[in-house]
Amino acid sequence: MPLSDRSGLPGPRVILKQLRALMAGRHSPQGRLDKIVRMIAVNMVAEVCSVYLLRSSGDLELFATEGLNVDAVHKTMLKVGEGLVGHIAETSRPLNLSDAPSHPEFAYRPETGEEAFQSFLGVPVLRGGLMTGVLVVQNQVKKFYSDEEVETLEIVAMVLAEMNASADLLGDDEYMGEDLRSDAPLHLIGRSFADGLAVGHAVLHQPRVEVTNLFADDIELELERLEVALEGLKSSVDDLLAAADQHLSGDPRDVLEAYRMFAHDRGWRNRMREAIIGGMSAEGAVERLQIETRARLSNTPDPYLRERMHDFDDLANRLLRHLMGYETIPRLTRDAVLVARNLGPAELLEYDRDKLIGVVLEEGSATAHVSIVAKALDIPLVGQVPGAVDRIEPDDHLIVDGQNGEVHIRPRTDVLEAYDHKQQLRAARQARYAAERDLEAVTLDGVRIDLNINAGLIVDLPHLQETNASGIGLFRTELQFMIGAHMPRLGEQTEFYRAVLDAADDKPVVFRTVDLGSDKVLPYLPTEWEENPALGFRAIRLALARPGLLRYQIRAMLAAGAGRTLNVMFPMIAEVAEFVEAKALVQKEIGRLERKGRALPKEINIGTMLEVPALAWQLGPLFAETDFISIGSNDLLQFLFAADRANPQLVDRYDRLSPPVLAFLSEIITKADKAKVPLSLCGEMAGDPLEAMALLGLGFRRISMAPAAIGPVKAMLRSLDTKAAAKEVKRLRTRGDHSVRGDLLAFASANNVVLS
Ligand code: PEP
Ligand code: MG
């Protein structure tokens, strides 16, 4: 960071020094701001320097100016997106113009007298990635401002953002009202990926670091701190990559590339060093680079580069945490709502389940495993919440509305009261479901439906009794592997499966063998990078390639099931040969036990998930081999539509209630019924009352879902005539529409089917 730039103007270092002196001086807040704009105007030889600050009303208010008409201060207001200043606020990017009045976004404000100025340089005032204002310099002559001038103004903007946030800037000034502070209420709309309501306090999964000290007291010390933190970052990312740790979102290659871009590019390091030599603290230098990179990449039309920006942000935040000595996984201390850009299921399970009451994600999708785990834990998850990480402050009071997919940040008391009421209504509804616990799952036309729960953790087991479900239709055994710090040993597995069977009493449990890979990774088991992990080395493919893991698991299941009925199911079977190979492993283990004279289960049923479309074209031979089939609609539909179930951009792209899905499922159920092979469906479709209605219309009589869905689905089916539903589904499944959701809703409404 030079003392002066090529034009001979004082560089950021001189300005930082003067800013520091101004901050230390005894000034009223407005007086300080006036002095700052004057100082910048003098140093940058600009005729105008103005500061606009954002009010929560969305207005950018002129707070101080040198050079424009002072009567306009606190009078001139611009909306975000209005005029050049509004444009900078909207895009969060600097604007450098030699002929401002001819720019299409220019909005003339006569009270300011700015028509006299041709050149214009404006930069956003950003804090934690959030736009809080705009800082502008203007000159009469036509000229482009140099890169050094842009950099100088950006550094001043950082200092202004910090002053504004710490309320140091305006103190108790009349203009520093409620609305300028970051504790104004905010309401964000996302999507519900796990039902429920939670009122608690925010915990950032990767805590954002608030940089409060931007100035260097001792330059040598700051340079040393930067080097130490960079080394720490390098080795922690190396560890991450080696262990395929999932603390960073995005696949390992992306992280690796971002890491290379950042840690190995001497340019980044040098720029941070220059900023420190110019008078900034190490934290300030990292934040400065972060702001600059965001500005450069955020508007790129290239989605790949935009994604890299997120990775860079993650890494810069990591570096800040290294500098400030933060822990990687925050400890939860009370009713915690976890806020993250995205999370893997194992990461969610790492948190203390007694304290975690809700999750807010910027990304996420309904059938991503993190949503499934949230449902299993019965905590609401609202995803696709734009800007959640930047807009939610640690410890903010939050309402997570998993019914409507909304998040209220720092809610007002009337909103809290409304939610209190909503929680009471919800509790009443839950009480109604509990009261209906013993009602039979029989439709209006007398068809009995087998309702099962999905489970995977010990905490799920009481749900079987609470819901009075017929059994556990899907026990995801991999969750036990994901929550531990090491691979569960044979004895631990046996004990665990025995506890599950004990809790189920005589009700059937379908144990699915480990379905690892894709987004279900083990923190202690390194995985190789894959181009398409959802289509990759996962589930049964991994288990057959490393049969030791599967054989141990089967051994544990056989031991736990001694003297009882044992149902084992394999995930991701794509062809009959694969199923036969997996089944042979079970036979081998049975033979081993027989040879040793050990007790065996009194009955063993071996079935398969149907979640790879190819298997649907081998149903004849499959029926001859399998005891039962369970359709995994989550994976099946991602393969049917070739649409990654965890990709937030594809969440709305295809509808589960669409003719191709109904037609495909209809073929399978017709054939399974004919062959008298028990068929069920255990994907997320089964737990949505409307989608479950379509499944019953298709002919499904056994479905398995998250425990919380049993009440609503039972209420639906008890008000349904399956013959009428079958007729409607038959009519809809051959249509050419993108979706038949609207028709099914209309059917439900016309026939008084309960969908609440
Ligand atoms: C499915 O794919 O529908 C399924 C039930 O399995 P999982 O969600 O665990 O992949
Ligand atoms: Mg699956």
PDB file of N, CA and C in Angstrom, residues 223-288:
ATOM      1  N   LEU A 223       2.147  -8.204  10.591  1.00  0.00           N
ATOM      2  CA  LEU A 223       2.656  -9.048   9.497  1.00  0.00           C
ATOM      3  C   LEU A 223       2.914 -10.462  10.011  1.00  0.00           C
ATOM      4  N   GLU A 224       3.452 -10.551  11.190  1.00  0.00           N
ATOM      5  CA  GLU A 224       3.742 -11.838  11.801  1.00  0.00           C
ATOM      6  C   GLU A 224       2.426 -12.598  12.066  1.00  0.00           C
ATOM      7  N   ARG A 225       1.444 -11.880  12.583  1.00  0.00           N
ATOM      8  CA  ARG A 225       0.145 -12.511  12.865  1.00  0.00           C
ATOM      9  C   ARG A 225      -0.459 -13.067  11.577  1.00  0.00           C
ATOM     10  N   LEU A 226      -0.329 -12.300  10.491  1.00  0.00           N
ATOM     11  CA  LEU A 226      -0.878 -12.755   9.208  1.00  0.00           C
ATOM     12  C   LEU A 226      -0.195 -14.050   8.770  1.00  0.00           C
ATOM     13  N   GLU A 227       1.133 -14.091   8.875  1.00  0.00           N
ATOM     14  CA  GLU A 227       1.869 -15.285   8.441  1.00  0.00           C
ATOM     15  C   GLU A 227       1.440 -16.501   9.256  1.00  0.00           C
ATOM     16  N   VAL A 228       1.337 -16.308  10.565  1.00  0.00           N
ATOM     17  CA  VAL A 228       0.951 -17.431  11.435  1.00  0.00           C
ATOM     18  C   VAL A 228      -0.453 -17.912  11.063  1.00  0.00           C
ATOM     19  N   ALA A 229      -1.354 -16.958  10.846  1.00  0.00           N
ATOM     20  CA  ALA A 229      -2.731 -17.336  10.518  1.00  0.00           C
ATOM     21  C   ALA A 229      -2.784 -18.031   9.167  1.00  0.00           C
ATOM     22  N   LEU A 230      -1.991 -17.559   8.207  1.00  0.00           N
ATOM     23  CA  LEU A 230      -1.983 -18.203   6.892  1.00  0.00           C
ATOM     24  C   LEU A 230      -1.468 -19.630   6.986  1.00  0.00           C
ATOM     25  N   GLU A 231      -0.436 -19.827   7.785  1.00  0.00           N
ATOM     26  CA  GLU A 231       0.082 -21.185   7.983  1.00  0.00           C
ATOM     27  C   GLU A 231      -0.989 -22.055   8.619  1.00  0.00           C
ATOM     28  N   GLY A 232      -1.667 -21.492   9.618  1.00  0.00           N
ATOM     29  CA  GLY A 232      -2.741 -22.227  10.300  1.00  0.00           C
ATOM     30  C   GLY A 232      -3.838 -22.589   9.313  1.00  0.00           C
ATOM     31  N   LEU A 233      -4.179 -21.652   8.453  1.00  0.00           N
ATOM     32  CA  LEU A 233      -5.226 -21.894   7.456  1.00  0.00           C
ATOM     33  C   LEU A 233      -4.792 -23.017   6.523  1.00  0.00           C
ATOM     34  N   LYS A 234      -3.547 -22.921   6.033  1.00  0.00           N
ATOM     35  CA  LYS A 234      -3.068 -23.935   5.089  1.00  0.00           C
ATOM     36  C   LYS A 234      -3.155 -25.315   5.714  1.00  0.00           C
ATOM     37  N   SER A 235      -2.663 -25.431   6.942  1.00  0.00           N
ATOM     38  CA  SER A 235      -2.660 -26.787   7.496  1.00  0.00           C
ATOM     39  C   SER A 235      -4.069 -27.237   7.839  1.00  0.00           C
ATOM     40  N   SER A 236      -4.957 -26.313   8.237  1.00  0.00           N
ATOM     41  CA  SER A 236      -6.313 -26.783   8.545  1.00  0.00           C
ATOM     42  C   SER A 236      -7.035 -27.189   7.265  1.00  0.00           C
ATOM     43  N   VAL A 237      -6.780 -26.501   6.161  1.00  0.00           N
ATOM     44  CA  VAL A 237      -7.427 -26.913   4.912  1.00  0.00           C
ATOM     45  C   VAL A 237      -6.812 -28.224   4.426  1.00  0.00           C
ATOM     46  N   ASP A 238      -5.517 -28.388   4.609  1.00  0.00           N
ATOM     47  CA  ASP A 238      -4.892 -29.669   4.256  1.00  0.00           C
ATOM     48  C   ASP A 238      -5.547 -30.804   5.031  1.00  0.00           C
ATOM     49  N   ASP A 239      -5.747 -30.568   6.337  1.00  0.00           N
ATOM     50  CA  ASP A 239      -6.397 -31.600   7.158  1.00  0.00           C
ATOM     51  C   ASP A 239      -7.792 -31.886   6.638  1.00  0.00           C
ATOM     52  N   LEU A 240      -8.477 -30.805   6.299  1.00  0.00           N
ATOM     53  CA  LEU A 240      -9.844 -30.950   5.793  1.00  0.00           C
ATOM     54  C   LEU A 240      -9.865 -31.836   4.565  1.00  0.00           C
ATOM     55  N   LEU A 241      -8.953 -31.541   3.658  1.00  0.00           N
ATOM     56  CA  LEU A 241      -8.944 -32.290   2.412  1.00  0.00           C
ATOM     57  C   LEU A 241      -8.560 -33.735   2.669  1.00  0.00           C
ATOM     58  N   ALA A 242      -7.558 -33.914   3.513  1.00  0.00           N
ATOM     59  CA  ALA A 242      -7.093 -35.272   3.781  1.00  0.00           C
ATOM     60  C   ALA A 242      -8.207 -36.103   4.400  1.00  0.00           C
ATOM     61  N   ALA A 243      -8.956 -35.509   5.290  1.00  0.00           N
ATOM     62  CA  ALA A 243      -9.987 -36.281   5.992  1.00  0.00           C
ATOM     63  C   ALA A 243     -11.332 -36.174   5.307  1.00  0.00           C
ATOM     64  N   ALA A 244     -11.367 -35.487   4.145  1.00  0.00           N
ATOM     65  CA  ALA A 244     -12.636 -35.251   3.448  1.00  0.00           C
ATOM     66  C   ALA A 244     -13.659 -34.684   4.414  1.00  0.00           C
ATOM     67  N   ASP A 245     -13.167 -33.841   5.289  1.00  0.00           N
ATOM     68  CA  ASP A 245     -14.052 -33.218   6.261  1.00  0.00           C
ATOM     69  C   ASP A 245     -15.060 -32.344   5.526  1.00  0.00           C
ATOM     70  N   GLN A 246     -16.218 -32.183   6.100  1.00  0.00           N
ATOM     71  CA  GLN A 246     -17.267 -31.449   5.407  1.00  0.00           C
ATOM     72  C   GLN A 246     -17.552 -30.088   6.008  1.00  0.00           C
ATOM     73  N   HIS A 247     -16.601 -29.538   6.723  1.00  0.00           N
ATOM     74  CA  HIS A 247     -16.897 -28.231   7.294  1.00  0.00           C
ATOM     75  C   HIS A 247     -17.033 -27.167   6.232  1.00  0.00           C
ATOM     76  N   LEU A 248     -16.479 -27.442   5.078  1.00  0.00           N
ATOM     77  CA  LEU A 248     -16.688 -26.512   3.973  1.00  0.00           C
ATOM     78  C   LEU A 248     -17.717 -27.129   3.052  1.00  0.00           C
ATOM     79  N   SER A 249     -18.621 -26.286   2.529  1.00  0.00           N
ATOM     80  CA  SER A 249     -19.561 -26.831   1.570  1.00  0.00           C
ATOM     81  C   SER A 249     -18.888 -26.818   0.205  1.00  0.00           C
ATOM     82  N   GLY A 250     -19.540 -27.425  -0.751  1.00  0.00           N
ATOM     83  CA  GLY A 250     -18.932 -27.542  -2.068  1.00  0.00           C
ATOM     84  C   GLY A 250     -18.079 -28.788  -2.066  1.00  0.00           C
ATOM     85  N   ASP A 251     -17.805 -29.338  -3.261  1.00  0.00           N
ATOM     86  CA  ASP A 251     -17.048 -30.575  -3.225  1.00  0.00           C
ATOM     87  C   ASP A 251     -15.567 -30.280  -3.020  1.00  0.00           C
ATOM     88  N   PRO A 252     -14.812 -31.310  -2.628  1.00  0.00           N
ATOM     89  CA  PRO A 252     -13.422 -31.061  -2.255  1.00  0.00           C
ATOM     90  C   PRO A 252     -12.608 -30.378  -3.351  1.00  0.00           C
ATOM     91  N   ARG A 253     -12.924 -30.674  -4.606  1.00  0.00           N
ATOM     92  CA  ARG A 253     -12.131 -30.055  -5.659  1.00  0.00           C
ATOM     93  C   ARG A 253     -12.310 -28.538  -5.645  1.00  0.00           C
ATOM     94  N   ASP A 254     -13.566 -28.117  -5.473  1.00  0.00           N
ATOM     95  CA  ASP A 254     -13.829 -26.675  -5.441  1.00  0.00           C
ATOM     96  C   ASP A 254     -13.043 -26.018  -4.318  1.00  0.00           C
ATOM     97  N   VAL A 255     -13.081 -26.682  -3.179  1.00  0.00           N
ATOM     98  CA  VAL A 255     -12.389 -26.120  -2.023  1.00  0.00           C
ATOM     99  C   VAL A 255     -10.896 -26.057  -2.308  1.00  0.00           C
ATOM    100  N   LEU A 256     -10.426 -27.151  -2.919  1.00  0.00           N
ATOM    101  CA  LEU A 256      -9.006 -27.208  -3.239  1.00  0.00           C
ATOM    102  C   LEU A 256      -8.631 -26.045  -4.162  1.00  0.00           C
ATOM    103  N   GLU A 257      -9.499 -25.809  -5.143  1.00  0.00           N
ATOM    104  CA  GLU A 257      -9.183 -24.730  -6.081  1.00  0.00           C
ATOM    105  C   GLU A 257      -9.220 -23.374  -5.401  1.00  0.00           C
ATOM    106  N   ALA A 258     -10.220 -23.199  -4.565  1.00  0.00           N
ATOM    107  CA  ALA A 258     -10.312 -21.926  -3.848  1.00  0.00           C
ATOM    108  C   ALA A 258      -9.108 -21.760  -2.931  1.00  0.00           C
ATOM    109  N   TYR A 259      -8.749 -22.875  -2.324  1.00  0.00           N
ATOM    110  CA  TYR A 259      -7.607 -22.861  -1.414  1.00  0.00           C
ATOM    111  C   TYR A 259      -6.343 -22.465  -2.174  1.00  0.00           C
ATOM    112  N   ARG A 260      -6.194 -23.105  -3.358  1.00  0.00           N
ATOM    113  CA  ARG A 260      -5.006 -22.774  -4.160  1.00  0.00           C
ATOM    114  C   ARG A 260      -5.018 -21.308  -4.535  1.00  0.00           C
ATOM    115  N   MET A 261      -6.185 -20.874  -4.976  1.00  0.00           N
ATOM    116  CA  MET A 261      -6.327 -19.493  -5.426  1.00  0.00           C
ATOM    117  C   MET A 261      -5.891 -18.532  -4.320  1.00  0.00           C
ATOM    118  N   PHE A 262      -6.257 -18.918  -3.107  1.00  0.00           N
ATOM    119  CA  PHE A 262      -6.040 -18.020  -1.989  1.00  0.00           C
ATOM    120  C   PHE A 262      -4.681 -18.203  -1.332  1.00  0.00           C
ATOM    121  N   ALA A 263      -4.419 -19.442  -0.937  1.00  0.00           N
ATOM    122  CA  ALA A 263      -3.241 -19.675  -0.094  1.00  0.00           C
ATOM    123  C   ALA A 263      -1.942 -19.721  -0.888  1.00  0.00           C
ATOM    124  N   HIS A 264      -2.016 -20.228  -2.124  1.00  0.00           N
ATOM    125  CA  HIS A 264      -0.775 -20.365  -2.884  1.00  0.00           C
ATOM    126  C   HIS A 264      -0.515 -19.206  -3.832  1.00  0.00           C
ATOM    127  N   ASP A 265      -1.505 -18.383  -4.037  1.00  0.00           N
ATOM    128  CA  ASP A 265      -1.301 -17.254  -4.928  1.00  0.00           C
ATOM    129  C   ASP A 265      -0.610 -16.151  -4.127  1.00  0.00           C
ATOM    130  N   ARG A 266       0.610 -15.888  -4.513  1.00  0.00           N
ATOM    131  CA  ARG A 266       1.362 -14.902  -3.739  1.00  0.00           C
ATOM    132  C   ARG A 266       0.715 -13.535  -3.829  1.00  0.00           C
ATOM    133  N   GLY A 267      -0.044 -13.340  -4.909  1.00  0.00           N
ATOM    134  CA  GLY A 267      -0.711 -12.048  -5.087  1.00  0.00           C
ATOM    135  C   GLY A 267      -1.598 -11.712  -3.905  1.00  0.00           C
ATOM    136  N   TRP A 268      -2.392 -12.705  -3.440  1.00  0.00           N
ATOM    137  CA  TRP A 268      -3.304 -12.459  -2.317  1.00  0.00           C
ATOM    138  C   TRP A 268      -2.515 -12.080  -1.060  1.00  0.00           C
ATOM    139  N   ARG A 269      -1.490 -12.908  -0.839  1.00  0.00           N
ATOM    140  CA  ARG A 269      -0.711 -12.695   0.379  1.00  0.00           C
ATOM    141  C   ARG A 269      -0.051 -11.317   0.327  1.00  0.00           C
ATOM    142  N   ASN A 270       0.516 -11.010  -0.840  1.00  0.00           N
ATOM    143  CA  ASN A 270       1.205  -9.725  -0.961  1.00  0.00           C
ATOM    144  C   ASN A 270       0.259  -8.552  -0.764  1.00  0.00           C
ATOM    145  N   ARG A 271      -0.953  -8.691  -1.272  1.00  0.00           N
ATOM    146  CA  ARG A 271      -1.904  -7.591  -1.144  1.00  0.00           C
ATOM    147  C   ARG A 271      -2.280  -7.375   0.324  1.00  0.00           C
ATOM    148  N   MET A 272      -2.395  -8.478   1.039  1.00  0.00           N
ATOM    149  CA  MET A 272      -2.707  -8.330   2.466  1.00  0.00           C
ATOM    150  C   MET A 272      -1.512  -7.705   3.191  1.00  0.00           C
ATOM    151  N   ARG A 273      -0.323  -8.125   2.802  1.00  0.00           N
ATOM    152  CA  ARG A 273       0.871  -7.552   3.441  1.00  0.00           C
ATOM    153  C   ARG A 273       0.954  -6.045   3.154  1.00  0.00           C
ATOM    154  N   GLU A 274       0.670  -5.696   1.897  1.00  0.00           N
ATOM    155  CA  GLU A 274       0.707  -4.272   1.531  1.00  0.00           C
ATOM    156  C   GLU A 274      -0.280  -3.466   2.372  1.00  0.00           C
ATOM    157  N   ALA A 275      -1.467  -4.040   2.556  1.00  0.00           N
ATOM    158  CA  ALA A 275      -2.489  -3.322   3.327  1.00  0.00           C
ATOM    159  C   ALA A 275      -2.012  -3.116   4.762  1.00  0.00           C
ATOM    160  N   ILE A 276      -1.318  -4.116   5.305  1.00  0.00           N
ATOM    161  CA  ILE A 276      -0.816  -3.987   6.681  1.00  0.00           C
ATOM    162  C   ILE A 276       0.288  -2.924   6.726  1.00  0.00           C
ATOM    163  N   ILE A 277       1.174  -2.988   5.743  1.00  0.00           N
ATOM    164  CA  ILE A 277       2.258  -1.997   5.716  1.00  0.00           C
ATOM    165  C   ILE A 277       1.661  -0.592   5.594  1.00  0.00           C
ATOM    166  N   GLY A 278       0.499  -0.522   4.931  1.00  0.00           N
ATOM    167  CA  GLY A 278      -0.191   0.765   4.795  1.00  0.00           C
ATOM    168  C   GLY A 278      -0.888   1.219   6.066  1.00  0.00           C
ATOM    169  N   GLY A 279      -0.885   0.384   7.109  1.00  0.00           N
ATOM    170  CA  GLY A 279      -1.439   0.845   8.376  1.00  0.00           C
ATOM    171  C   GLY A 279      -2.666   0.081   8.856  1.00  0.00           C
ATOM    172  N   MET A 280      -3.033  -1.004   8.143  1.00  0.00           N
ATOM    173  CA  MET A 280      -4.214  -1.755   8.598  1.00  0.00           C
ATOM    174  C   MET A 280      -3.791  -2.920   9.488  1.00  0.00           C
ATOM    175  N   SER A 281      -4.717  -3.363  10.327  1.00  0.00           N
ATOM    176  CA  SER A 281      -4.454  -4.558  11.131  1.00  0.00           C
ATOM    177  C   SER A 281      -4.546  -5.770  10.204  1.00  0.00           C
ATOM    178  N   ALA A 282      -4.074  -6.940  10.667  1.00  0.00           N
ATOM    179  CA  ALA A 282      -4.134  -8.149   9.836  1.00  0.00           C
ATOM    180  C   ALA A 282      -5.592  -8.482   9.507  1.00  0.00           C
ATOM    181  N   GLU A 283      -6.483  -8.350  10.493  1.00  0.00           N
ATOM    182  CA  GLU A 283      -7.898  -8.631  10.252  1.00  0.00           C
ATOM    183  C   GLU A 283      -8.463  -7.667   9.203  1.00  0.00           C
ATOM    184  N   GLY A 284      -8.108  -6.399   9.364  1.00  0.00           N
ATOM    185  CA  GLY A 284      -8.581  -5.379   8.421  1.00  0.00           C
ATOM    186  C   GLY A 284      -8.114  -5.695   7.009  1.00  0.00           C
ATOM    187  N   ALA A 285      -6.881  -6.190   6.882  1.00  0.00           N
ATOM    188  CA  ALA A 285      -6.334  -6.491   5.562  1.00  0.00           C
ATOM    189  C   ALA A 285      -7.086  -7.657   4.924  1.00  0.00           C
ATOM    190  N   VAL A 286      -7.433  -8.661   5.726  1.00  0.00           N
ATOM    191  CA  VAL A 286      -8.180  -9.804   5.175  1.00  0.00           C
ATOM    192  C   VAL A 286      -9.575  -9.335   4.750  1.00  0.00           C
ATOM    193  N   GLU A 287     -10.203  -8.551   5.608  1.00  0.00           N
ATOM    194  CA  GLU A 287     -11.560  -8.096   5.291  1.00  0.00           C
ATOM    195  C   GLU A 287     -11.552  -7.222   4.032  1.00  0.00           C
ATOM    196  N   ARG A 288     -10.514  -6.436   3.930  1.00  0.00           N
ATOM    197  CA  ARG A 288     -10.388  -5.542   2.781  1.00  0.00           C
ATOM    198  C   ARG A 288     -10.347  -6.361   1.480  1.00  0.00           C
TER     199      ARG A 288
END
